Each structure stands twice: as structure tokens, then as C-alpha cells.
Tab-separated table of C-alpha atoms and ligand atoms in Angstrom:
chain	number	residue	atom	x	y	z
A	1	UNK	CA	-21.647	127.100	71.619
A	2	UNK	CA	-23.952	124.377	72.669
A	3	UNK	CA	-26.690	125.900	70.646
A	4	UNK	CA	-25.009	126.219	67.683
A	5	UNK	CA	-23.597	122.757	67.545
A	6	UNK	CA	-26.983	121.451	68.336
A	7	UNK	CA	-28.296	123.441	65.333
A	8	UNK	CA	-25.445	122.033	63.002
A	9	UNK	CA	-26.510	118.340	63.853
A	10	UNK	CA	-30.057	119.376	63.286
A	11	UNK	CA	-29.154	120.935	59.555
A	12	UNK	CA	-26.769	118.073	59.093
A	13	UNK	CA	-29.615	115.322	59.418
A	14	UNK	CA	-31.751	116.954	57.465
A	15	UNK	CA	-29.404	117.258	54.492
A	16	UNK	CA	-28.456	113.626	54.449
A	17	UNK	CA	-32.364	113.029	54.522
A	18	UNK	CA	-33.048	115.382	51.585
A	19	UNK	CA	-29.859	113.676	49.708
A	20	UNK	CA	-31.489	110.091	50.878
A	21	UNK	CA	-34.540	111.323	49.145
A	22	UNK	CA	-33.295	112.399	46.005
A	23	UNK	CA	-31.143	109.221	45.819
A	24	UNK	CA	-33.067	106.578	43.517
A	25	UNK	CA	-31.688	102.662	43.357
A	26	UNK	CA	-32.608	100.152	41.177
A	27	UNK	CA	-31.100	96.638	41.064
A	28	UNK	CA	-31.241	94.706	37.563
A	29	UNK	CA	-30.606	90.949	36.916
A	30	UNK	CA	-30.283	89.700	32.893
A	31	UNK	CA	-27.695	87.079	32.117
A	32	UNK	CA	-26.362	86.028	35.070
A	33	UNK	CA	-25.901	89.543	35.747
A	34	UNK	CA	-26.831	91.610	38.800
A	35	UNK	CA	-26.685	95.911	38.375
A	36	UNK	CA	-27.255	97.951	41.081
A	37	UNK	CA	-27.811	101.395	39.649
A	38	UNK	CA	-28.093	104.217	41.998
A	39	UNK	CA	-28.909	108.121	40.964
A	40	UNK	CA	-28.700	111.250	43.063
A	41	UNK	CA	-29.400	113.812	40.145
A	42	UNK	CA	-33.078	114.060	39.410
A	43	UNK	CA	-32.647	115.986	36.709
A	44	UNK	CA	-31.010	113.818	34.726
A	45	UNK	CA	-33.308	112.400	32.181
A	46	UNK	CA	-34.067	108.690	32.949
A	47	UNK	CA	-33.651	107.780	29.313
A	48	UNK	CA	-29.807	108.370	29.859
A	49	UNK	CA	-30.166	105.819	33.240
A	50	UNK	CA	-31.764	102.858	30.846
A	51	UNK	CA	-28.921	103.659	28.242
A	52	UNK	CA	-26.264	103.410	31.070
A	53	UNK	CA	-27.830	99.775	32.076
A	54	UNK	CA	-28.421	98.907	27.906
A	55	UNK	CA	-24.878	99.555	28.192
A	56	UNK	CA	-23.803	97.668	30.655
A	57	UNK	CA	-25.692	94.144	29.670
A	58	UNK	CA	-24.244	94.496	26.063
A	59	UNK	CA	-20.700	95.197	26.650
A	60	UNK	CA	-20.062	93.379	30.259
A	61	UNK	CA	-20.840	89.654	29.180
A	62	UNK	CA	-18.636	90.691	26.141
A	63	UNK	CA	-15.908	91.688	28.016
A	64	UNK	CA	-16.078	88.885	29.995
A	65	UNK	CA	-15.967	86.338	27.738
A	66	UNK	CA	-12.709	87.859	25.794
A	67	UNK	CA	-10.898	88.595	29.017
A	68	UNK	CA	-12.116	87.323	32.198
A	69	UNK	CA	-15.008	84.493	32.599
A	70	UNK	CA	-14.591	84.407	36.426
A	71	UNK	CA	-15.451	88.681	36.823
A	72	UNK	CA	-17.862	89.160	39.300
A	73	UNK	CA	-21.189	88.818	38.848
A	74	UNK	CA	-22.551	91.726	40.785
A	75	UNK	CA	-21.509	95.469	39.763
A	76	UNK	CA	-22.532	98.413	41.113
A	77	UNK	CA	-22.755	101.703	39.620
A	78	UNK	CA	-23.492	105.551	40.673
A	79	UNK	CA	-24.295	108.255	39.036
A	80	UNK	CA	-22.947	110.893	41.335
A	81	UNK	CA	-23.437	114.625	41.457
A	82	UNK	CA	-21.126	115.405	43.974
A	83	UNK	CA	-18.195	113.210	41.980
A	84	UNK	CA	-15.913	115.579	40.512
A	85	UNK	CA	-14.129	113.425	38.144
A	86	UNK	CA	-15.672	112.007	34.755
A	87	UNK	CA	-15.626	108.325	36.135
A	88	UNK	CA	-13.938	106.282	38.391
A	89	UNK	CA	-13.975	102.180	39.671
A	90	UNK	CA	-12.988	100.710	42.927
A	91	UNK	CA	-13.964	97.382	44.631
A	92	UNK	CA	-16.528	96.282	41.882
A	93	UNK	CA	-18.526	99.852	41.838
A	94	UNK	CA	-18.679	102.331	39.182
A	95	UNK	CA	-18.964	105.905	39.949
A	96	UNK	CA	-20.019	108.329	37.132
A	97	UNK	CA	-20.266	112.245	37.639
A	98	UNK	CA	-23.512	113.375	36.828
A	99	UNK	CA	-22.477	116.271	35.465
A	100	UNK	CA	-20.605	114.579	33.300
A	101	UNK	CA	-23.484	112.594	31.685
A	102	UNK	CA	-25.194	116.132	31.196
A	103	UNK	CA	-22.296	117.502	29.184
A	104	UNK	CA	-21.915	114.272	27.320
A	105	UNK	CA	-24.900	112.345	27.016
A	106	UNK	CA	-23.515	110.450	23.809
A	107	UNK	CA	-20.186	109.616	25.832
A	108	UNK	CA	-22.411	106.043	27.285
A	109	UNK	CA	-19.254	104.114	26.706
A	110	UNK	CA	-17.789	105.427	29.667
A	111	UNK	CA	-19.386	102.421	30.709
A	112	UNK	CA	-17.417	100.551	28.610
A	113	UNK	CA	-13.873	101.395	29.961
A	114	UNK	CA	-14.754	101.600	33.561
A	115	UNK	CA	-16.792	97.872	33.622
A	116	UNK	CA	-13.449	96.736	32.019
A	117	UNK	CA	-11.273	97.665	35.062
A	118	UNK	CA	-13.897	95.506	36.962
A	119	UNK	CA	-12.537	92.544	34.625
A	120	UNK	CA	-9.297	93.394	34.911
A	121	UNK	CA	-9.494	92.900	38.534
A	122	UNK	CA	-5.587	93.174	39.028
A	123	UNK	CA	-5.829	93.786	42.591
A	124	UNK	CA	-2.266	95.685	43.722
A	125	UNK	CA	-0.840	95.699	40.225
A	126	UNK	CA	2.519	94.622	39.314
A	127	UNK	CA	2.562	96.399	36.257
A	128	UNK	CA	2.521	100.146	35.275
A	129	UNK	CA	-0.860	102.386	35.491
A	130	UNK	CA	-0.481	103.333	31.980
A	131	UNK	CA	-0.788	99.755	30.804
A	132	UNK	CA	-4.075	99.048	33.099
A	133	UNK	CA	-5.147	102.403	31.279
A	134	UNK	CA	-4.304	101.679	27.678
A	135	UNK	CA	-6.052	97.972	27.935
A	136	UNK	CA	-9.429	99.404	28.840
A	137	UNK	CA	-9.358	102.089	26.413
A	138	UNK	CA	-8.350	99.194	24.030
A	139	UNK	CA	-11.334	97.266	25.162
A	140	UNK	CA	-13.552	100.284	24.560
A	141	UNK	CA	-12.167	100.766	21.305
A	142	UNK	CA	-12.996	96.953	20.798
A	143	UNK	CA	-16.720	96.629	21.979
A	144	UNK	CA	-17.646	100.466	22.627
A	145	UNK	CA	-21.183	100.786	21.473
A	146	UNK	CA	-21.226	104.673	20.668
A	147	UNK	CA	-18.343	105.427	19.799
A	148	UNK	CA	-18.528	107.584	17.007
A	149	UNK	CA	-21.856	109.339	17.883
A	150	UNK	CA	-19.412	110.366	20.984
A	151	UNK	CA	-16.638	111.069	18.857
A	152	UNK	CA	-14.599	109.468	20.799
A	153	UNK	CA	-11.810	107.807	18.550
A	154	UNK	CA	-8.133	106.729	18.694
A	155	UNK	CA	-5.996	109.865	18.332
A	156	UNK	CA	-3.379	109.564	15.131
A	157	UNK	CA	0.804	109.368	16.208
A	158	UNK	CA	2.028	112.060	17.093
A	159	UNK	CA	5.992	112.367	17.738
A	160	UNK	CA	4.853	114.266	21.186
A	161	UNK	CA	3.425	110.936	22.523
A	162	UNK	CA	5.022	108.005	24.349
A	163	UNK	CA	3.643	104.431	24.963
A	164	UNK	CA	3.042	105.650	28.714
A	165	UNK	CA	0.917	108.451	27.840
A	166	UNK	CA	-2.378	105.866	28.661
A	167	UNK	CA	-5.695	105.760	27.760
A	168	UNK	CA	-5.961	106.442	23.832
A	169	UNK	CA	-2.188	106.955	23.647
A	170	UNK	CA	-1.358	103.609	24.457
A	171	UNK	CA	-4.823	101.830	23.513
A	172	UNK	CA	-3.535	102.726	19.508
A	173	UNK	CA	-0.281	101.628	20.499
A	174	UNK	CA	-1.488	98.166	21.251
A	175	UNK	CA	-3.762	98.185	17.754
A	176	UNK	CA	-0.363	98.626	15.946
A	177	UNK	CA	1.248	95.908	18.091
A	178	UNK	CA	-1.896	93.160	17.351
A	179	UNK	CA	-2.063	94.015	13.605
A	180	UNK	CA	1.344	94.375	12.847
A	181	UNK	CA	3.266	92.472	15.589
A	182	UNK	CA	1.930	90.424	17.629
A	183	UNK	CA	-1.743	88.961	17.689
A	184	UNK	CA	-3.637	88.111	21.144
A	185	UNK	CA	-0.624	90.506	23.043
A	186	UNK	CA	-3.438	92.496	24.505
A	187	UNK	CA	-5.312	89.502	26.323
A	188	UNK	CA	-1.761	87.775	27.031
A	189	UNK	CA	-1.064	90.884	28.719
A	190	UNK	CA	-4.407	91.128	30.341
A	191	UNK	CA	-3.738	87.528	31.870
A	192	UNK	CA	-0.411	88.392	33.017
A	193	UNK	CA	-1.414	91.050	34.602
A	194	UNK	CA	-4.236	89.739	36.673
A	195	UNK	CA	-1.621	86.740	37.567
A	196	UNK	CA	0.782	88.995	38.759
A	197	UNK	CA	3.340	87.666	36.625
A	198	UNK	CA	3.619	90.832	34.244
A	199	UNK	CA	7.542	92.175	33.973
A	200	UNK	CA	8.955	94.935	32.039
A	201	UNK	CA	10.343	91.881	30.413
A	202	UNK	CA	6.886	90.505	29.067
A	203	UNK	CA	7.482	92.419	26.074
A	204	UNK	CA	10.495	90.870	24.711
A	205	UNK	CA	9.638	87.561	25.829
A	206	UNK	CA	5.926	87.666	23.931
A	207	UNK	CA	6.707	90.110	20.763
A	208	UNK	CA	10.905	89.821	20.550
A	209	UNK	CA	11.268	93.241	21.165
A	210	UNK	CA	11.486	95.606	24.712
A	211	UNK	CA	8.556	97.972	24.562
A	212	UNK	CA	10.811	100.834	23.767
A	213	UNK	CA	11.783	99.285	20.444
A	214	UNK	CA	8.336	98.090	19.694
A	215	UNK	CA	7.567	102.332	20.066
A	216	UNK	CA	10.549	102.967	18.248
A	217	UNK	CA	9.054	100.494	15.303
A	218	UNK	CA	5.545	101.939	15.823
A	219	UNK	CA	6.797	105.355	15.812
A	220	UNK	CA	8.350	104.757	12.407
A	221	UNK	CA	5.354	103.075	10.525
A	222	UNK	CA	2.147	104.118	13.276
A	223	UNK	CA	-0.749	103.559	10.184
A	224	UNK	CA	-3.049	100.849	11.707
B	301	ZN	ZN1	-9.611	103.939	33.673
């Protein structure tokens, strides 16, 4: 028993040092800007890395300036092989699956809706997940920088959808409402959001109309 536990901590240690040696990190500073860019996948071809940080410097300071001056200043970001998930942001770091970036190598804009929850920064939301979801793929939408190479565009209405499907869903949904409805709703929104002071009732109060009748409207007559 001894033995074998002994041999466990032995393998164990030298994983994490083969992991540790795999694991490159490079920190970048541009603009007021500092990236930390981290890589466990040496396969991955380093041209994809320097589009991932190209990335980054154009549409951060963008984002930024739209939605949120004060975002912080120092990001993080991980490309991940053992992340499961396409992409995912918590506490100012970016985690990207590797595997992902192999299957996708166009998709760089990934970057693009997960640097935008770092500007978001609403902390324990008041408002729903859908909404946090739809404004970044808005934002992506807005200052993506390969977004048709990647093919990634907004899906057309379908009667199927509702505004809390997320993501695409709702990022068309909130096209329809600036161009037909209400201009600057998305950053009002935005604001409200990070100042806690988003209700269900934000809606009404900024467009006239509860969301369910601006879907009802946008259901009717969805061209953008
Ligand atoms: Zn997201």
C-alpha cells in the first residue's frame, strides 16, 4: 500500500513537470494594455497564438471605449488542452480549448465575445444570463474582426426562437431593437447592468414596450 502510494506521488510530480514544460507564457504590453498569454498545446501552430494577441489589441481598446473605459487593464488568457468547452471567462482570464482553435482556426473572434464579458464586468448579475449572452455576441457582431472568413453570422428569425435563446438569438434581436426601435439600448443596457440597476422593467421604461412585445413586434417585421 505504502509502495504504491509512494509510486503515485512519484508519477504525479512528474506529470505536472512534463505539463509545466510544455506550458509556454508570454506577457504583452501595447496601449496601456497588459496580455498574459499562456499555451499548453505545442502543436498548435504559433501563428494562431500571434493572431489570438492581434486580436486582442484590436478589439479590447475598442470595446472599451464603446462600453467600459474603466475595464481592467490586465487580461489573461489560456489556451487550454485539457478545457473541454469552446471558451470560457472568469475573474479577468480567458480560457480557450485548444482543441477548439485546431478545429476552427478562422473562429479568432472568440476573442472577441469572451474579452467583452471582461468589460461587462457585472459581477453577481441582476439581470438574466441570456442578456449578458446576447450583448457580447452583439459586441462581436459589432467589432468581430473575422467574422465572415469564420462564417460566423447572425442567424435569420425563426418562429422557433425566443429573445432568451442568447448568444446570436438575442444578439439579432437587439440589431432589430437599435435600428428600428431604440438607438444606444444596447450600451444603456450594458450600463445598467454593470450598475446593478437593470429590471425586467428597463425595457418599457427605455423603448415603451415590455420585452415580450418588443419580440412580438420583432417577430412580426425581424428584416434588419
Ligand atoms: Zn459568453
Amino acid at each position: 500500500m505504502k509502495k504504491t502510494l509512494v509510486l503515485a506521488a512519484i508519477l504525479s510530480a512528474i506529470i505536472i513537470k512534463s505539463a509545466d514544460a510544455q506550458t509556454t507564457s508570454r506577457t504583452y504590453k501595447h496601449g496601456g494594455y497588459t496580455l498574459t498569454l499562456t499555451n499548453n498545446d505545442a502543436t498548435l501552430d504559433t501563428a494562431e497564438l500571434t493572431r489570438l494577441v492581434k486580436t486582442f489589441y484590436i478589439v479590447y481598446p475598442e470595446l472599451a471605449k464603446e462600453y467600459n473605459p474603466a475595464t481592467l487593464k490586465d487580461v489573461k488568457m489560456a489556451v487550454d488542452t485539457s478545457y473541454k468547452g469552446v471558451a470560457a471567462t472568469a475573474d479577468g482570464k480567458v480560457t480557450i480549448a485548444a482543441s477548439w482553435l485546431h478545429k476552427r482556426p478562422e473562429d479568432i473572434d472568440v476573442v472577441t465575445h469572451e474579452v467583452m464579458h471582461i468589460v461587462q464586468d457585472y459581477g453577481e448579475s441582476v439581470g438574466p444570463g441570456w442578456l449578458t449572452e446576447g450583448i457580447a455576441d452583439y459586441a462581436r457582431n459589432q467589432f468581430g474582426v473575422n467574422n465572415a472568413p469564420a462564417k460566423w453570422t447572425l442567424p435569420d428569425f425563426k418562429p422557433t426562437q425566443n429573445y432568451d435563446n442568447a448568444y446570436r438569438v438575442t444578439a439579432r434581436f437587439l440589431v432589430w431593437i437599435e435600428k428600428k426601435v431604440k438607438p444606444g439600448l444596447v450600451k444603456e443596457m450594458d450600463s445598467q447592468m454593470r450598475k446593478h440597476t437593470y429590471t425586467d422593467a428597463s425595457w418599457k421604461t427605455l423603448t415603451g414596450k415590455t420585452v415580450d412585445e418588443l419580440w412580438k413586434s420583432y417577430s412580426e417585421n425581424p428584416a434588419i
